[in-house]
Coordinates of C-alpha atoms in Angstrom, one line a residue:
K273 CA 13.9 27.2 -23.0
Y274 CA 15.6 29.2 -25.7
E275 CA 14.8 32.7 -26.8
R276 CA 17.0 34.0 -29.6
C277 CA 19.6 31.3 -28.8
I278 CA 19.8 32.4 -25.1
V279 CA 19.0 30.0 -22.3
T280 CA 16.3 31.7 -20.2
R281 CA 15.6 28.9 -17.7
N282 CA 17.2 25.6 -16.8
K283 CA 15.0 22.6 -16.0
A284 CA 15.9 19.3 -14.3
R285 CA 14.0 16.3 -13.2
L286 CA 15.0 14.1 -10.2
V287 CA 14.2 10.5 -11.1
A288 CA 14.1 7.6 -8.6
Q289 CA 15.9 4.4 -9.7
G290 CA 12.9 2.1 -9.5
C291 CA 14.9 -0.7 -11.0
T292 CA 16.8 -1.0 -7.7
Q293 CA 13.5 -1.6 -5.7
E294 CA 12.8 -5.1 -4.4
E295 CA 9.2 -6.4 -4.3
G296 CA 8.1 -7.0 -0.7
I297 CA 10.8 -4.7 0.7
D298 CA 10.5 -1.4 -1.2
Y299 CA 7.0 -1.9 -2.5
D300 CA 4.0 -4.3 -2.3
E301 CA 2.2 -3.8 -5.6
V302 CA 2.8 -2.6 -9.2
F303 CA 0.0 -0.8 -10.8
A304 CA -0.7 0.9 -14.2
P305 CA -4.3 1.9 -15.1
V306 CA -5.1 0.5 -18.5
A307 CA -8.4 0.8 -20.3
R308 CA -10.2 -2.4 -20.7
I309 CA -11.1 -3.3 -24.3
E310 CA -14.8 -4.2 -23.3
A311 CA -10.7 3.6 -18.1
I312 CA 0.2 11.6 -5.8
R313 CA 1.4 10.7 -2.5
I314 CA 2.9 7.3 -1.8
E315 CA 2.0 5.2 1.2
E316 CA 5.4 3.5 1.8
E317 CA 8.4 5.2 3.3
V318 CA 11.0 5.5 0.5
Y319 CA 14.5 6.9 0.6
V320 CA 16.8 7.7 -2.3
C321 CA 20.5 8.3 -2.6
Q322 CA 21.8 11.8 -3.3
P323 CA 21.8 12.3 -7.1
L324 CA 25.2 12.2 -8.8
G325 CA 26.5 15.8 -9.2
F326 CA 24.2 17.0 -6.4
E327 CA 25.8 15.4 -3.4
D328 CA 26.0 17.3 -0.2
H329 CA 29.7 17.0 0.7
A330 CA 29.0 18.0 4.3
Y331 CA 26.7 15.0 4.6
P332 CA 27.9 12.4 2.1
D333 CA 26.1 9.5 3.8
K334 CA 22.7 11.1 4.0
V335 CA 19.7 10.1 1.9
Y336 CA 16.5 11.9 0.8
K337 CA 13.1 10.8 2.1
V338 CA 10.7 10.8 -0.8
E339 CA 7.5 12.8 0.0
K340 CA 5.6 12.2 -3.3
A341 CA 5.7 9.6 -6.1
L342 CA 8.8 10.3 -8.2
Y343 CA 9.0 9.2 -11.8
G344 CA 10.7 5.8 -11.8
L345 CA 9.2 4.4 -8.6
H346 CA 6.9 1.4 -8.9
Q347 CA 4.4 3.2 -6.7
A348 CA 4.2 6.3 -9.0
P349 CA 1.5 5.0 -11.4
R350 CA -0.9 4.2 -8.6
A351 CA -0.3 7.4 -6.8
W352 CA -0.9 9.4 -10.1
Y353 CA -4.1 7.5 -10.9
E354 CA -5.5 7.9 -7.4
T355 CA -4.7 11.7 -7.4
L356 CA -6.3 12.1 -10.8
A357 CA -9.3 10.0 -10.0
K358 CA -10.0 11.8 -6.7
Y359 CA -9.7 15.2 -8.5
L360 CA -12.1 14.1 -11.3
L361 CA -14.6 12.7 -8.8
D362 CA -14.4 15.8 -6.6
N363 CA -15.2 17.9 -9.7
G364 CA -18.4 16.2 -10.8
F365 CA -17.2 13.2 -12.7
H366 CA -18.3 9.6 -11.9
R367 CA -16.6 6.4 -12.7
A368 CA -18.0 4.0 -15.3
K369 CA -19.2 0.7 -13.8
I370 CA -17.6 -1.5 -16.4
D371 CA -14.3 0.4 -16.6
Q372 CA -12.7 2.0 -13.6
T373 CA -10.4 4.1 -15.8
L374 CA -13.3 5.8 -17.6
F375 CA -14.8 9.0 -16.0
I376 CA -18.0 10.5 -17.2
K377 CA -19.5 14.0 -16.6
R378 CA -22.9 14.9 -17.8
Q379 CA -24.3 18.4 -18.2
K380 CA -27.9 18.3 -19.2
K381 CA -27.9 16.6 -22.7
D382 CA -24.1 16.9 -23.1
I383 CA -21.4 14.5 -22.0
L384 CA -17.7 14.5 -21.4
L385 CA -15.8 11.2 -21.4
V386 CA -12.3 11.0 -19.9
Q387 CA -10.4 7.8 -20.4
V388 CA -7.2 7.2 -18.5
Y389 CA -4.6 5.0 -20.2
V390 CA -1.4 4.5 -18.2
D391 CA -0.1 8.2 -18.2
D392 CA -2.3 9.5 -21.0
I393 CA -5.7 11.0 -21.0
I394 CA -8.0 10.5 -24.0
F395 CA -11.3 12.5 -23.9
G396 CA -14.3 13.0 -26.0
F397 CA -17.2 15.5 -25.7
T398 CA -20.5 16.4 -27.3
K399 CA -20.0 20.2 -26.9
N400 CA -16.9 22.3 -27.4
E401 CA -17.4 24.2 -24.2
L402 CA -17.0 21.0 -22.2
C403 CA -13.5 20.6 -23.8
T404 CA -12.5 24.1 -22.8
E405 CA -13.9 23.6 -19.2
F406 CA -12.0 20.3 -18.9
E407 CA -8.7 22.0 -20.1
L408 CA -9.1 24.8 -17.5
L409 CA -10.0 22.2 -14.8
M410 CA -6.8 20.2 -15.5
H411 CA -4.6 23.3 -15.6
E412 CA -6.0 24.3 -12.1
K413 CA -4.3 21.4 -10.5
F414 CA -1.8 19.9 -12.9

């Protein structure tokens, strides 16, 4: 971030090269939750090479074991969806019967709808307070 043209913090993201994964060897299934028109741990053992520019010269042949779904892995969308779905279900939402990516929370006469679409969340509500509560809920974990 920049404050008065001075870098105050650097930020980097480690990205797995999912394009090098082979189906049946590195992963079994590809998944992306998509709303029907009519809704973050990985299970496999995955290892990645040391990122260019960040190699440990004392151990040049070592690799990193991936502990959570990194951006770029084929497993990442499912891990993200399962993490989000569990969090919503644990916090009073229920899944719609016709669409597994639609989550519903009712409070008396009011309703909050949360639609998961790949890596986006679309939501609607009948009362502004539900929107504020949902924003706070999401910030607690994510």
